[in-house]
Structure formats: structure tokens, C-alpha cells
Short mmCIF file of C-alpha atoms in Angstrom, two decimals:
data_model
loop_
_atom_site.label_atom_id
_atom_site.label_comp_id
_atom_site.label_asym_id
_atom_site.label_seq_id
_atom_site.Cartn_x
_atom_site.Cartn_y
_atom_site.Cartn_z
CA MET R 1 -18.00 5.64 -11.47
CA THR R 2 -14.63 4.34 -12.60
CA SER R 3 -14.37 0.63 -13.44
CA PRO R 4 -12.09 -1.72 -11.52
CA ASP R 5 -8.53 -2.11 -12.82
CA PRO R 6 -8.63 -4.97 -15.39
CA THR R 7 -4.97 -5.82 -14.63
CA TRP R 8 -5.56 -6.34 -10.89
CA ARG R 9 -4.80 -9.79 -9.50
CA PRO R 10 -5.41 -10.76 -5.87
CA ARG R 11 -2.44 -11.30 -3.56
CA THR R 12 -4.05 -14.62 -2.63
CA PRO R 13 -6.68 -16.12 -4.96
CA PRO R 14 -9.83 -17.57 -3.37
CA PRO R 15 -9.86 -21.37 -3.10
CA GLY R 16 -12.09 -23.68 -5.07
CA GLY R 17 -11.81 -21.79 -8.32
CA ARG R 18 -13.89 -18.84 -7.06
CA ALA R 19 -12.99 -15.45 -8.47
CA ALA R 20 -12.05 -12.49 -6.31
CA VAL R 21 -14.09 -9.36 -6.98
CA PRO R 22 -11.77 -6.66 -8.38
CA PRO R 23 -11.76 -3.59 -6.12
CA GLY R 24 -13.02 -0.36 -7.60
CA PRO R 25 -11.71 3.10 -6.70
CA GLY R 26 -11.55 3.53 -2.93
CA GLN R 27 -12.16 -0.17 -2.32
CA GLU R 28 -10.04 -2.98 -0.90
CA SER R 29 -10.15 -6.69 -1.67
CA VAL R 30 -10.03 -9.08 1.26
CA TRP R 31 -7.85 -11.20 -1.04
CA ASP R 32 -5.12 -8.56 -0.77
CA TYR R 33 -5.16 -8.72 3.05
CA PRO R 34 -2.32 -10.69 4.67
CA ARG R 35 -2.17 -13.87 6.69
CA PRO R 36 -1.19 -13.63 9.52
CA PRO R 37 -3.51 -10.64 10.00
CA ALA R 38 -2.33 -7.03 10.05
CA VAL R 39 -3.50 -4.34 12.47
CA ARG R 40 -4.08 -0.87 11.01
CA PRO R 41 -5.27 2.28 12.77
CA SER R 42 -8.42 3.91 11.41
CA SER R 43 -9.76 7.44 11.75
CA GLU R 44 -13.16 6.37 10.37
CA HIS R 45 -16.12 7.36 12.54
CA VAL R 46 -17.37 4.12 14.11
CA VAL R 47 -20.63 4.09 16.08
CA VAL R 48 -22.21 1.02 17.71
CA ARG R 49 -25.77 0.93 19.09
CA LEU R 50 -27.58 -1.72 21.08
CA GLY R 51 -31.22 -0.81 21.49
CA THR R 52 -31.13 2.97 21.85
CA THR R 53 -27.79 2.97 23.70
CA VAL R 54 -24.68 4.24 21.97
CA VAL R 55 -22.31 1.51 23.10
CA ALA R 56 -19.26 3.01 21.38
CA ASP R 57 -18.42 6.11 19.38
CA THR R 58 -14.85 6.52 18.17
CA ARG R 59 -12.47 7.74 15.51
CA ARG R 60 -9.63 5.70 17.04
CA ALA R 61 -10.49 2.15 15.99
CA LEU R 62 -8.05 -0.49 14.88
CA ARG R 63 -8.87 -2.60 11.81
CA VAL R 64 -7.64 -6.20 11.81
CA LEU R 65 -7.19 -7.30 8.21
CA GLU R 66 -6.96 -11.01 7.37
CA THR R 67 -7.11 -12.80 4.04
CA SER R 68 -10.72 -13.65 3.05
CA HIS R 69 -12.31 -11.74 5.98
CA PRO R 70 -13.93 -8.31 6.06
CA PRO R 71 -12.10 -6.13 8.61
CA THR R 72 -12.81 -6.61 12.29
CA TYR R 73 -12.93 -3.29 14.12
CA TYR R 74 -11.35 -3.10 17.57
CA LEU R 75 -12.62 -0.11 19.53
CA PRO R 76 -10.77 1.62 22.39
CA LEU R 77 -12.30 0.62 25.72
CA ALA R 78 -12.05 4.31 26.66
CA ASP R 79 -14.62 5.05 23.90
CA VAL R 80 -17.14 2.43 25.11
CA ALA R 81 -20.07 3.56 27.27
CA GLU R 82 -19.63 2.90 30.96
CA GLY R 83 -21.44 -0.29 31.99
CA ALA R 84 -21.98 -1.45 28.39
CA LEU R 85 -19.62 -4.43 28.79
CA VAL R 86 -20.10 -7.15 31.40
CA PRO R 87 -17.07 -9.49 31.39
CA LEU R 88 -17.70 -13.24 31.38
CA ASP R 89 -15.59 -15.85 33.17
CA ALA R 90 -16.13 -18.21 30.24
CA PRO R 91 -15.95 -18.91 27.37
CA THR R 92 -12.53 -18.13 26.03
CA THR R 93 -11.23 -18.93 22.56
CA VAL R 94 -7.76 -19.07 21.07
CA CYS R 95 -6.73 -17.42 17.83
CA GLU R 96 -3.66 -19.03 16.30
CA PHE R 97 -2.22 -15.55 15.73
CA LYS R 98 -3.57 -13.20 18.40
CA GLY R 99 -3.80 -15.55 21.40
CA ARG R 100 -6.55 -16.09 23.99
CA ALA R 101 -9.70 -13.98 23.77
CA THR R 102 -12.05 -13.31 26.66
CA TYR R 103 -15.69 -12.38 26.15
CA ALA R 104 -18.27 -9.97 27.53
CA ASP R 105 -21.98 -9.43 27.27
CA VAL R 106 -22.98 -6.12 25.72
CA VAL R 107 -25.75 -4.26 27.56
CA GLY R 108 -27.95 -1.47 26.26
CA ARG R 109 -31.47 -0.12 26.73
CA ASP R 110 -34.58 -0.15 24.57
CA GLY R 111 -36.65 2.98 23.96
CA ASP R 112 -38.80 2.17 27.00
CA GLY R 113 -35.71 1.81 29.22
CA SER R 114 -35.78 -1.97 29.44
CA PRO R 115 -32.43 -3.74 29.20
CA VAL R 116 -31.17 -5.31 25.98
CA VAL R 117 -28.38 -7.86 26.34
CA ALA R 118 -26.26 -9.31 23.54
CA ARG R 119 -24.71 -12.41 25.10
CA ALA R 120 -20.97 -12.93 24.57
CA ALA R 121 -21.06 -10.36 21.77
CA ALA R 122 -17.75 -8.66 22.60
CA TRP R 123 -14.21 -9.94 22.96
CA THR R 124 -10.82 -8.66 23.99
CA TYR R 125 -7.24 -9.90 24.03
CA PRO R 126 -5.98 -8.90 27.49
CA GLU R 127 -2.59 -10.59 26.87
CA PRO R 128 -2.26 -11.02 23.10
CA ALA R 129 0.67 -12.55 21.28
CA ALA R 130 3.64 -10.18 20.97
CA ARG R 131 2.80 -9.18 17.41
CA TYR R 132 -0.68 -7.94 18.48
CA THR R 133 0.01 -5.95 21.65
CA GLU R 134 -1.75 -2.87 20.22
CA LEU R 135 -5.06 -4.75 20.73
CA VAL R 136 -4.69 -4.38 24.50
CA GLY R 137 -7.29 -1.89 25.71
CA HIS R 138 -9.55 -2.52 22.70
CA VAL R 139 -12.72 -4.53 22.23
CA ALA R 140 -14.28 -6.12 19.15
CA LEU R 141 -18.03 -6.57 18.75
CA TYR R 142 -20.08 -8.90 16.57
CA PRO R 143 -21.91 -6.38 14.37
CA GLY R 144 -24.76 -8.83 13.69
CA ARG R 145 -25.62 -8.93 17.41
CA MET R 146 -25.84 -5.15 17.72
CA THR R 147 -28.84 -3.03 16.69
CA LEU R 148 -26.70 -0.93 14.36
CA CYS R 149 -23.02 -0.45 13.61
CA THR R 150 -21.90 2.29 11.24
CA VAL R 151 -18.59 3.26 9.69
CA ASP R 152 -18.53 6.87 8.49
CA GLY R 153 -22.34 6.77 8.58
CA GLU R 154 -22.66 3.62 6.46
CA PRO R 155 -24.56 0.76 8.12
CA VAL R 156 -22.38 -2.33 8.47
CA VAL R 157 -23.38 -5.77 7.20
CA ALA R 158 -22.14 -8.54 9.49
CA GLN R 159 -19.81 -11.17 8.06
CA ALA R 160 -21.79 -14.38 7.51
CA GLY R 161 -21.33 -17.24 9.96
CA ASP R 162 -21.83 -17.24 13.71
CA PHE R 163 -18.10 -17.26 14.53
CA TYR R 164 -16.75 -14.38 12.47
CA GLY R 165 -16.74 -10.73 13.52
CA GLY R 166 -16.01 -8.98 10.22
CA TRP R 167 -17.66 -5.69 9.27
CA ARG R 168 -18.76 -5.45 5.63
CA THR R 169 -19.01 -2.00 4.05
CA ARG R 170 -18.84 -0.78 0.45
CA ARG R 171 -15.12 -0.27 1.05
CA VAL R 172 -14.37 -4.03 0.91
CA VAL R 173 -15.05 -6.66 -1.74
CA GLY R 174 -14.93 -10.46 -1.51
CA PRO R 175 -16.04 -13.17 -1.70
CA PHE R 176 -15.89 -13.43 2.08
CA LYS R 177 -15.19 -16.38 4.36
CA GLY R 178 -18.40 -17.38 6.10
CA GLU R 179 -20.58 -17.27 2.99
CA ALA R 180 -22.13 -20.47 1.62
CA GLY R 181 -19.50 -22.85 0.29
CA THR R 182 -16.57 -21.31 2.21
CA ARG R 183 -16.47 -23.55 5.29
CA ALA R 184 -13.20 -25.22 4.25
CA TRP R 185 -11.37 -21.93 3.54
#
């Protein structure tokens, strides 16, 4: 394996004197991601399972990239299993960049057919800010509330913290917001 580039410097250095991990070949540093976030199309194969149900299976995801965060994957609603999302009237949250998010429960089935429900585990931006209109018709899911999320067959590690929806894979290096000592980032 090739070593990381010793001349690499992050676009934005982590606060508090922490060092950014230099990306190796084929990797990205979350410290090179922009703020405000960028939206990038992805042809990676993304599969989400809750219980034994395949909630989503797509090669048409959008990756939202924001400084210090692993990417959040937004999946086309057309590639989500029918009945897997149950919209909620509340809560809603507001992102300073993307606008107001609405939430949904995610519903699957266990091996014995009994329902599995991940409460408020999905969110959408039905009317996002002008810069993020491509998110319309897409849904993001908290990977830590699903049974399994994979990107090109690699199991995803959920971003730490109960508020963040980032998807950690070998492709991205940190440190990541949400880990111990990053609350003020």
C-alpha cells in the first residue's frame, strides 16, 4: 500500500490542535470538504437493511460533504422499498444551509416476519434552500439505527453522536465531528 502524501495539508485544519489524518490513495479527508456543504452524485452501490428488509438499494445516491463530517448519503425515494418510510408530523429540524428537514420512521421486518421500527431514523428536505434543490426526492438515513448499511459492499460505521448522520467507510479519514472532545467543533 502506498503511504499518504507527506506534503498534504488539510483545506481546514481541525480545531484544538488536533491533527488531520492524511488521506492515502483512494481516500478523502473530511478536512478537505467544504463549508457550506457540497452535494456530489455517487455511483457507489448503496444498500440499507432494517431487520431482513432491504430498505434501499441504489447506485444513484447523493453524497453531502461537509467539513469535519463523514459523508451523508441521500438516497432517491424511488429506490426505497414501498412502505419502508412512515412520515412523521413532528419533529422537524433546521439546517443553517439546507433548510427545514422532516422525519420519518423506517419500517422493516425481522426473520420471523415481525415488524422492526427505527423511530425518526430518516429525514428529507421537501423544500430545501435554493443551493440544495437536488436533495428533493431523496432521503437520508441514520446508519447506526439500521441493521446494516453498505457502500460498495463495505459495512458502514455510523458517525459518532446521536445527531449526526455521516457514513464512515475506509474511503474517508478524520478525525470526525461527533467523536469524544469534538462537541465544540
